[in-house]
XYZ file of C-alpha atoms in Angstrom:
680
model
C 42.378 234.031 170.081
C 43.080 237.760 169.805
C 46.371 238.945 171.317
C 45.352 241.460 174.060
C 48.464 243.578 173.425
C 47.560 243.919 169.747
C 43.898 244.698 170.500
C 44.886 247.314 173.111
C 47.245 249.068 170.685
C 44.577 249.034 167.976
C 41.957 250.487 170.352
C 44.339 253.206 171.547
C 45.115 254.255 167.993
C 41.422 254.383 167.063
C 40.498 256.370 170.182
C 43.344 258.865 169.705
C 42.275 259.389 166.109
C 38.648 260.016 167.108
C 39.731 262.256 170.027
C 41.524 264.483 167.537
C 38.582 264.534 165.129
C 36.203 265.468 167.974
C 38.217 267.779 170.236
C 40.602 269.440 167.811
C 39.126 269.338 164.325
C 35.432 269.599 165.345
C 34.726 266.922 162.734
C 33.685 263.729 164.564
C 33.390 260.607 162.421
C 31.655 258.185 164.781
C 28.785 258.367 167.229
C 29.275 258.838 170.976
C 27.904 255.330 171.470
C 30.535 253.833 169.138
C 33.279 255.868 170.845
C 32.103 254.744 174.279
C 32.174 251.101 173.164
C 35.797 251.490 172.064
C 36.744 253.320 175.270
C 35.041 250.828 177.584
C 36.605 247.873 175.788
C 40.039 249.470 176.270
C 39.290 250.038 179.966
C 38.264 246.378 180.353
C 41.428 245.117 178.679
C 43.675 247.402 180.744
C 41.959 246.261 183.943
C 42.545 242.637 182.930
C 46.156 243.271 181.831
C 47.576 246.055 184.068
C 51.107 245.340 182.846
C 50.055 246.697 179.429
C 48.884 250.075 180.768
C 50.992 253.018 179.541
C 50.987 256.663 180.690
C 49.974 257.888 177.223
C 46.910 255.644 176.998
C 43.686 257.535 176.158
C 42.246 256.226 179.443
C 44.800 258.458 181.203
C 44.109 261.563 179.105
C 41.282 264.032 178.519
C 41.208 265.004 174.861
C 43.395 265.939 171.923
C 46.236 268.450 171.743
C 45.345 272.067 170.941
C 45.715 273.549 167.479
C 48.771 275.719 166.834
C 46.765 278.642 165.494
C 46.322 280.160 168.966
C 48.882 280.694 171.724
C 48.917 277.920 174.349
C 47.613 278.543 177.877
C 48.522 276.179 180.719
C 45.720 275.627 183.211
C 46.775 276.084 186.852
C 44.360 273.318 187.798
C 43.723 270.725 185.041
C 40.334 270.842 183.311
C 39.382 267.198 183.667
C 36.765 265.299 181.718
C 33.932 263.434 183.429
C 33.389 259.724 183.777
C 30.311 258.713 181.751
C 27.328 256.654 182.850
C 24.399 255.399 180.796
C 21.954 253.848 183.264
C 20.384 254.260 186.693
C 22.451 251.334 187.963
C 25.665 253.179 187.075
C 24.490 256.234 189.051
C 23.786 253.933 192.007
C 27.262 252.389 191.691
C 28.820 255.890 191.509
C 27.138 256.765 194.819
C 28.251 253.456 196.346
C 31.886 254.132 195.360
C 31.733 257.549 197.001
C 30.254 256.136 200.215
C 32.882 253.386 200.324
C 35.684 255.891 199.806
C 34.330 258.217 202.510
C 33.552 255.328 204.862
C 29.906 256.253 205.372
C 26.533 254.613 204.806
C 24.791 257.906 203.988
C 24.753 259.436 200.517
C 25.986 263.042 200.330
C 23.897 265.818 198.781
C 24.377 266.110 195.030
C 24.030 268.993 192.608
C 22.504 268.031 189.248
C 22.426 270.228 186.141
C 22.036 269.836 182.350
C 25.172 268.831 180.449
C 25.377 271.564 177.800
C 26.674 270.298 174.458
C 29.223 273.019 173.748
C 32.895 273.846 174.181
C 34.498 273.918 177.649
C 36.474 277.077 178.442
C 38.210 278.747 181.364
C 37.881 282.475 182.085
C 40.654 284.041 184.179
C 39.799 287.215 186.089
C 42.543 289.203 187.828
C 41.451 292.060 190.060
C 37.912 291.629 188.652
C 38.922 292.057 184.994
C 38.903 289.337 182.336
C 42.532 288.824 181.316
C 42.512 285.418 179.619
C 40.065 282.953 178.112
C 41.257 279.487 177.107
C 39.736 276.317 175.703
C 40.151 273.057 177.593
C 42.559 271.648 174.982
C 44.094 268.446 176.349
C 43.094 269.306 179.916
C 46.501 270.704 180.863
C 47.102 273.150 177.999
C 44.404 274.940 175.998
C 44.178 277.626 173.322
C 44.110 281.349 174.059
C 40.788 282.595 172.647
C 40.545 285.780 174.726
C 39.821 288.163 171.835
C 36.975 285.968 170.620
C 35.447 285.376 174.049
C 35.400 289.126 174.719
C 32.823 289.428 171.908
C 30.348 287.140 173.737
C 27.736 289.273 175.487
C 27.152 286.669 178.218
C 30.788 286.995 179.342
C 31.388 290.110 181.483
C 34.668 291.941 180.940
C 34.652 293.111 184.560
C 33.063 291.556 187.647
C 31.514 293.457 190.547
C 31.662 292.787 194.296
C 28.366 291.894 195.946
C 27.483 292.347 199.644
C 25.728 288.972 199.890
C 28.741 286.918 198.797
C 31.692 289.233 199.421
C 34.354 290.650 197.093
C 35.532 289.022 193.885
C 38.808 287.130 194.529
C 41.997 288.750 193.214
C 42.478 285.654 191.051
C 39.372 283.828 189.887
C 39.334 281.025 187.316
C 35.829 280.286 186.084
C 34.931 277.164 184.103
C 31.972 277.044 181.761
C 30.503 275.917 178.459
C 30.284 278.147 175.391
C 27.463 277.106 173.096
C 25.114 278.241 170.338
C 21.349 278.218 170.826
C 19.215 276.208 168.407
C 17.557 279.240 166.769
C 20.900 280.924 166.098
C 22.286 277.672 164.693
C 19.379 277.316 162.256
C 19.708 280.956 161.182
C 23.460 280.572 160.628
C 23.015 277.407 158.572
C 20.323 278.983 156.376
C 22.786 281.648 155.236
C 25.854 279.458 154.606
C 24.881 277.757 151.287
C 24.292 281.173 149.666
C 27.893 282.070 150.574
C 29.249 278.826 149.140
C 29.891 277.449 152.637
C 28.963 273.995 153.909
C 26.385 273.987 156.724
C 27.563 273.041 160.205
C 26.598 269.541 161.338
C 25.242 270.635 164.719
C 25.292 273.523 167.225
C 28.381 272.210 169.028
C 30.441 272.199 165.838
C 29.103 275.655 164.968
C 30.079 276.986 168.407
C 33.548 275.422 168.264
C 34.174 276.684 164.736
C 32.973 280.164 165.656
C 35.132 280.368 168.774
C 38.278 279.334 166.887
C 38.091 282.061 164.247
C 41.320 284.012 163.821
C 39.253 287.135 163.098
C 37.283 287.962 166.259
C 34.809 289.951 164.162
C 33.555 286.677 162.682
C 33.008 285.299 166.183
C 31.122 288.451 167.171
C 28.576 287.872 164.398
C 27.808 284.316 165.537
C 25.949 285.191 168.775
C 27.550 282.628 171.056
C 26.604 282.480 174.710
C 27.871 280.788 177.873
C 26.849 279.103 181.118
C 29.372 278.893 183.989
C 29.445 275.643 185.974
C 32.358 275.909 188.411
C 35.756 277.342 189.327
C 39.412 276.352 189.179
C 41.480 278.672 191.379
C 39.489 281.095 193.555
C 41.897 282.837 195.956
C 40.605 283.821 199.360
C 37.129 282.301 199.149
C 35.547 280.313 201.954
C 32.723 278.516 200.187
C 31.502 275.233 201.611
C 29.336 273.948 198.755
C 28.993 273.892 194.981
C 25.649 275.681 195.371
C 27.385 278.555 197.216
C 30.000 278.835 194.449
C 27.319 279.105 191.772
C 25.373 281.695 193.763
C 28.533 283.812 194.140
C 29.363 283.599 190.427
C 25.882 284.830 189.599
C 26.078 287.709 192.104
C 29.448 288.793 190.683
C 27.906 289.065 187.220
C 28.525 285.708 185.552
C 25.789 283.725 183.804
C 24.776 280.390 185.311
C 21.967 278.008 184.377
C 20.167 278.939 187.587
C 16.695 277.634 186.795
C 17.996 274.208 185.825
C 20.361 273.452 188.733
C 18.941 271.186 191.414
C 20.377 270.220 194.807
C 19.253 266.666 195.605
C 19.272 265.258 199.126
C 18.765 261.623 198.107
C 19.808 259.282 195.330
C 16.184 258.879 194.227
C 15.975 262.648 193.730
C 19.145 262.548 191.606
C 17.814 259.801 189.329
C 14.359 261.390 189.041
C 15.817 264.766 188.068
C 18.061 263.148 185.446
C 14.970 261.509 183.947
C 13.109 264.829 184.015
C 15.923 266.559 182.119
C 15.877 263.793 179.515
C 12.131 264.250 178.976
C 12.353 268.029 178.474
C 15.621 268.118 176.488
C 13.952 268.792 173.120
C 11.981 271.744 174.526
C 15.111 273.571 175.719
C 16.545 276.411 173.574
C 19.977 274.742 173.628
C 21.222 271.211 173.109
C 22.052 268.969 176.059
C 23.374 265.433 175.846
C 23.046 264.455 179.478
C 23.146 265.590 183.086
C 26.117 266.340 185.354
C 26.010 265.009 188.915
C 28.401 266.537 191.492
C 28.958 266.040 195.206
C 27.781 269.376 196.608
C 30.089 269.596 199.644
C 33.451 271.134 198.632
C 35.359 269.525 201.511
C 34.085 266.123 200.388
C 35.141 266.985 196.828
C 38.629 267.737 198.137
C 38.781 264.446 200.064
C 37.499 262.447 197.109
C 40.081 263.978 194.752
C 40.523 262.595 191.257
C 41.609 259.589 189.267
C 43.817 259.936 186.195
C 41.418 261.784 183.898
C 38.274 262.473 185.938
C 37.223 263.914 189.307
C 36.042 261.150 191.619
C 33.219 263.392 192.883
C 31.411 263.996 189.575
C 29.641 261.919 186.948
C 28.109 262.565 183.525
C 24.807 260.771 182.962
C 24.445 260.451 179.173
C 20.999 260.428 177.617
C 19.870 257.851 175.094
C 20.646 258.990 171.530
C 18.052 261.017 169.622
C 16.077 258.771 167.256
C 13.428 259.334 164.575
C 11.813 257.256 161.837
C 12.124 258.086 158.148
C 12.391 256.323 154.797
C 15.427 255.295 152.764
C 15.119 256.725 149.256
C 18.209 255.017 147.874
C 21.547 253.560 148.888
C 24.819 254.373 147.180
C 28.475 253.672 147.872
C 31.204 256.188 148.688
C 34.915 255.484 148.232
C 37.376 256.805 150.804
C 41.084 257.646 150.864
C 42.212 254.065 151.455
C 39.708 252.624 148.977
C 37.115 251.667 151.613
C 33.682 251.351 149.981
C 31.052 252.595 152.453
C 27.303 252.259 151.789
C 25.341 255.440 152.570
C 21.554 255.755 152.881
C 19.875 258.810 151.322
C 16.843 259.609 153.471
C 13.630 261.527 153.355
C 14.771 264.593 155.355
C 13.976 264.247 159.048
C 14.866 266.372 162.078
C 16.794 264.349 164.664
C 17.844 266.106 167.850
C 17.244 269.512 166.289
C 19.277 268.858 163.127
C 17.968 268.084 159.633
C 19.300 264.686 158.564
C 19.386 263.651 154.884
C 21.994 260.878 154.907
C 23.124 258.136 157.261
C 26.011 255.691 157.206
C 25.295 251.975 156.833
C 28.921 251.093 157.719
C 29.494 248.009 155.542
C 27.909 245.081 153.715
C 27.806 242.890 156.825
C 25.823 245.530 158.731
C 23.295 245.816 155.894
C 22.864 242.051 155.821
C 22.603 241.742 159.608
C 19.936 244.468 159.866
C 18.285 243.470 156.564
C 18.269 247.081 155.345
C 16.574 247.694 151.982
C 15.910 250.676 149.749
C 12.472 252.213 150.448
C 12.524 250.757 153.997
C 11.148 252.740 156.926
C 14.025 252.921 159.386
C 14.964 254.235 162.789
C 17.718 256.845 162.461
C 19.948 257.760 165.373
C 22.109 260.817 165.797
C 24.062 259.598 168.787
C 26.183 262.277 170.398
C 25.156 264.627 167.595
C 27.661 263.156 165.197
C 27.194 261.117 162.012
C 23.644 259.756 161.763
C 23.270 255.999 161.426
C 20.449 253.586 160.694
C 19.954 251.516 163.842
C 16.980 249.352 162.859
C 14.356 248.641 160.219
C 10.671 249.096 161.077
C 9.645 245.838 159.389
C 5.977 246.300 160.323
C 5.807 249.152 157.800
C 7.034 247.137 154.829
C 4.614 247.172 151.871
C 6.418 245.020 149.340
C 8.011 247.850 147.360
C 11.254 247.584 149.336
C 14.281 246.553 147.309
C 17.215 244.574 148.778
C 20.556 246.316 148.322
C 23.388 244.397 146.741
C 26.871 245.700 147.424
C 28.655 246.222 144.084
C 31.569 243.932 143.352
C 33.331 246.762 141.526
C 34.321 250.276 142.560
C 31.431 252.607 141.628
C 33.917 255.311 140.596
C 36.619 253.562 138.547
C 35.094 250.119 137.933
C 37.985 248.131 139.434
C 37.062 244.762 140.975
C 36.681 245.268 144.743
C 38.596 243.148 147.269
C 38.130 242.165 150.894
C 41.424 241.477 152.664
C 42.224 239.571 155.847
C 38.589 238.962 156.784
C 37.868 242.690 156.971
C 34.242 243.814 157.044
C 35.049 246.493 154.472
C 35.251 246.070 150.697
C 38.021 248.123 149.105
C 38.896 249.466 145.686
C 42.522 248.366 145.098
C 43.160 250.905 142.322
C 45.523 253.611 143.682
C 44.620 255.856 140.721
C 40.884 255.722 141.462
C 39.641 259.349 141.171
C 37.703 259.068 144.440
C 40.782 257.901 146.342
C 42.930 260.584 144.738
C 40.480 263.303 145.828
C 40.347 261.998 149.405
C 44.134 261.602 149.553
C 44.614 265.215 148.489
C 42.100 266.385 151.112
C 44.047 264.435 153.735
C 47.432 265.749 152.569
C 46.449 269.442 152.822
C 44.486 269.085 156.105
C 45.440 270.930 159.300
C 46.836 267.825 160.984
C 49.010 267.056 157.935
C 50.680 269.721 155.739
C 48.220 272.405 156.906
C 47.849 274.347 153.642
C 45.591 277.139 154.848
C 43.113 278.498 152.324
C 43.103 275.449 150.054
C 39.473 274.459 150.496
C 37.783 271.367 149.127
C 36.111 273.146 146.190
C 39.361 274.718 144.986
C 41.214 271.438 145.434
C 38.624 269.497 143.421
C 38.753 272.077 140.622
C 42.527 271.615 140.393
C 42.175 267.829 140.258
C 39.303 267.831 137.756
C 41.149 270.238 135.431
C 44.340 268.196 135.582
C 46.330 270.995 137.243
C 47.487 268.555 139.944
C 47.688 264.769 139.774
C 49.540 263.915 142.988
C 50.643 265.898 146.087
C 54.097 266.996 144.810
C 52.316 268.874 141.992
C 51.028 271.363 144.581
C 54.571 272.680 144.917
C 54.788 273.334 141.146
C 51.765 275.652 141.134
C 52.140 279.146 139.705
C 49.813 282.099 139.954
C 48.487 281.593 136.419
C 47.426 278.018 137.325
C 45.307 279.346 140.190
C 43.820 282.470 138.602
C 41.831 280.340 136.171
C 39.887 278.742 139.027
C 36.504 279.899 140.287
C 36.523 282.425 143.170
C 40.278 282.963 142.786
C 41.348 286.583 142.342
C 44.877 288.021 142.363
C 45.109 288.428 146.141
C 43.602 285.043 147.021
C 45.965 283.346 144.540
C 48.959 285.045 146.191
C 47.729 284.024 149.648
C 47.354 280.403 148.544
C 50.860 280.291 147.063
C 52.247 281.723 150.314
C 50.362 279.076 152.318
C 51.790 276.329 150.105
C 55.287 277.751 150.623
C 54.785 277.880 154.413
C 53.759 274.224 154.415
C 57.247 273.178 153.304
C 58.519 272.980 156.891
C 56.304 270.491 158.720
C 57.405 268.391 161.648
C 58.519 264.893 160.715
C 55.402 263.488 162.404
C 53.110 265.685 160.300
C 54.928 264.670 157.111
C 54.549 260.981 157.970
C 50.857 261.504 158.729
C 50.386 263.453 155.474
C 51.596 260.468 153.433
C 48.304 258.761 154.228
C 49.692 255.360 155.185
C 46.819 253.149 156.221
C 46.444 252.721 160.022
C 48.997 255.502 160.649
C 47.162 258.221 162.539
C 48.683 261.282 164.188
C 49.794 259.456 167.331
C 51.407 256.596 165.416
C 53.136 259.118 163.152
C 54.556 260.790 166.255
C 55.832 257.445 167.582
C 57.523 256.714 164.248
C 59.081 260.176 164.071
C 60.565 259.858 167.553
C 61.799 256.318 166.948
C 63.411 256.817 163.527
C 64.255 260.531 163.461
C 64.204 260.766 159.653
C 61.962 259.753 156.777
C 64.901 257.988 155.126
C 65.415 255.646 158.098
C 61.694 254.926 158.286
C 61.624 253.945 154.588
C 64.162 251.194 155.231
C 62.515 249.764 158.368
C 61.515 246.088 158.289
C 58.322 244.601 159.743
C 60.378 242.903 162.439
C 61.988 246.199 163.469
C 58.686 248.059 163.434
C 56.818 245.540 165.587
C 59.582 245.946 168.144
C 58.616 249.602 168.576
C 56.248 250.181 171.483
C 52.848 251.169 170.078
C 53.354 249.625 166.623
C 51.407 246.408 166.045
C 51.795 243.852 163.230
C 49.001 245.360 161.101
C 50.527 248.837 161.230
C 54.014 247.476 160.532
C 52.728 245.564 157.506
C 51.056 248.676 156.075
C 54.172 250.846 156.565
C 56.456 248.352 154.818
C 53.885 247.841 152.057
C 53.584 251.597 151.518
C 57.317 252.167 151.083
C 57.681 249.031 148.938
C 55.473 250.710 146.339
C 57.661 252.452 143.772
C 55.177 255.260 143.059
C 54.955 256.110 146.771
C 58.738 256.313 147.063
C 58.936 258.474 143.935
C 56.291 260.869 145.250
C 58.115 261.164 148.562
C 61.393 261.850 146.772
C 59.686 264.521 144.654
C 58.319 266.186 147.810
C 61.810 266.361 149.291
C 63.181 267.731 146.014
C 60.492 270.452 146.064
C 61.974 271.791 149.291
C 60.037 269.934 151.994
C 62.327 270.230 155.000
C 60.908 268.674 158.150
C 61.732 269.535 161.749
C 63.323 266.699 163.739
C 61.213 265.403 166.639
C 61.651 267.012 170.032
C 63.229 264.971 172.782
C 61.043 263.090 175.217
C 61.405 264.187 178.865
C 62.669 261.333 180.992
C 61.340 260.218 184.354
C 63.047 258.306 187.155
C 60.377 255.598 186.717
C 60.794 255.266 182.939
C 60.729 251.586 182.004
C 60.585 250.359 185.621
C 58.220 247.446 186.310
C 56.199 247.347 189.536
C 54.056 244.672 191.163
C 51.546 245.503 193.907
C 50.692 243.172 196.782
C 48.444 243.866 199.756
C 46.307 246.980 200.259
C 47.530 250.580 200.503
C 46.038 253.057 202.960
C 46.560 256.223 200.897
C 45.165 255.051 197.562
C 43.346 252.269 195.792
C 45.139 249.744 193.585
C 43.733 251.470 190.497
C 45.079 254.842 191.675
C 48.499 253.349 192.399
C 48.563 251.969 188.871
C 47.665 255.411 187.494
C 50.481 257.047 189.463
C 53.034 254.497 188.253
C 52.057 254.669 184.587
C 51.784 258.471 184.607
C 55.463 258.574 185.682
C 56.546 256.251 182.875
C 56.543 253.021 184.854
C 54.764 249.745 184.096
C 52.547 247.600 186.310
C 52.715 243.814 186.101
C 50.401 241.304 187.726
C 53.059 238.698 188.544
C 56.558 238.801 190.023
C 59.349 237.737 187.680
C 62.959 238.419 186.781
C 61.935 241.567 184.888
C 60.263 243.054 187.996
C 62.124 246.068 189.419
C 60.035 246.771 192.542
C 57.342 245.060 194.593
C 55.149 247.472 196.563
C 53.965 245.763 199.751
C 50.889 247.103 201.513
C 48.906 245.638 204.401
C 48.362 241.848 204.326
C 50.679 241.103 201.384
C 50.341 237.784 199.588
C 52.675 235.260 198.015
C 54.143 237.911 195.697
C 56.159 239.250 198.638
C 57.700 235.829 199.241
C 58.485 235.494 195.524
C 60.174 238.930 195.519
C 62.360 237.870 198.428
C 63.330 234.664 196.639
C 64.317 236.615 193.497
C 66.150 239.349 195.435
C 63.803 242.054 194.068
C 63.630 245.387 195.871
C 60.561 245.690 198.122
C 58.988 249.059 198.927
C 56.631 249.710 201.801
C 53.915 252.333 201.288
C 56.008 255.213 202.655
C 58.949 254.375 200.380
C 56.642 253.964 197.390
C 55.038 257.378 197.962
C 58.473 258.955 198.322
C 59.607 257.346 195.071
C 56.627 258.443 192.969
C 56.926 261.946 194.412
C 60.421 262.193 192.983
C 62.483 261.168 195.965
C 64.950 258.291 196.326
C 63.390 254.914 197.084
C 64.017 253.525 200.552
C 63.667 249.758 200.457
C 61.886 247.780 203.094
C 64.353 245.059 202.222
C 65.978 243.336 199.329
C 65.486 239.604 199.591
C 68.790 238.361 200.913
């Protein structure tokens, strides 16, 4: 039976990794459907085991941390993400939750609009003028992209008062979605191969990449646009509904998706309009991946408030993934950084959700066998969430007899080493650390933004260096001289100097980035940060035992095994030593701010008037505390609401401090706890 603690830690690590790939790097690796399965499984486990919930869990956060290229901007009011739904029944349940919370049998009016697949931003206007534009970032802190946003024609630099809605507030924070229309995306992608640039995967990635350009002139050429969907701070306004807010934004000069916003007076109207949007999605000039449903009344929004990462008054209804049929021409196998051998289907080109798809992942041998996928098969291809396409099913009725079963090779297709499958994994791996494919992927990982961040060292240049024998392992990068670089394609005097400067700048990473750059299997950015904070130096980490590592919160047995195995390898230790000798000097980890609830264990009994049990859990864990389901000697506080159960009696027997609701609220607000009693 799987240990829930181990499964929870594994899910958190996977979700954090994919959050970073999606929100920060604009390079998602899995479909929305796969991500949602991971996220929902984590939610289920945390509901079943509340004592294992931690404040840094992805279920308590919005996205990934911002890049360090742009100055940080702290949002006055957090830019929350939306809870997702995938069926009519989940919309009905959303409405039922709202009615229960408000204590009414009648559904409120809802505003429904398309969910634009772009990049969320906040525009800050002071005295009518645009002063700051910031990305959502992690919800609390985003990136300052003001110079780039000023180039977008749909974003006014100055707003104008309007007699119908009154003057523009002195401080107005507008939230919206920056996106790229389909026609512009296709035009941009047509030009990129001629410039030696890889095409963007989809309009969202193109918009995100365009907005994050350091040179605003590049952004200006990309023809981005924007729809506004709400406000953060809006000083001095007296609006009563979401519809009034949107009308005012439009009158002041901001662009809203006016023709597509619908106010629905009944739940049937909400569901019907969501279905209508799904039917017309492909005919729209921009990509949408769902609909957003909001309680229209602003006072009700205020009363409903929020849970840890989402407003309680809004819901995202996600459409079914875009699917099309095509034919598999052939199947080959790609080898990744850790030796994973992944089968990939090469397809007859087909447009799925507005994007031309030529390849799709088949995941692993077990998936191929389960779906009975063969070369020359007609298949259903899905581009869920506009990420990596995948083959979801075979259209067996179209088989003609020419289809050829695919047999996974028992040797690495690149180096010929006998493949292995360890610990009942679904993935076959090449165990040869010198495999050229692994070496290439390891280099790409080492120089990436999240690792050593060697700006200007693109994939083509890197591969030239490897193929010509200029570099064999990462420390060789720090031996490079100008003459080594000038012999490469597209490398002139100035670009060679810039690259050498970037390599020199990379010599002072944080300890967490250095650990991540090593490419230890299962060690993503978050795990690297945990290790950096726990050990403080790479030397101490090298000597850690599996027993020590598994005692660190957030490090499971699999991760511990991989860390010890990595440092037990003599070549890995030698490469690390060479890096340090080349002048790599990492920054020690910053201290972690403490909280008066850090490490304290709470148990809830009875019902609270001011919040639900789930909300109380969120408050406790967000302050560094832990929630347990049973009272024991390790319990610090029992919170007793109305009609408490046997847990209260147990707390009294064990002389554990008992808090009534008032004392609990005072404690989580930062005040001193006032006990109802301590069992005496």
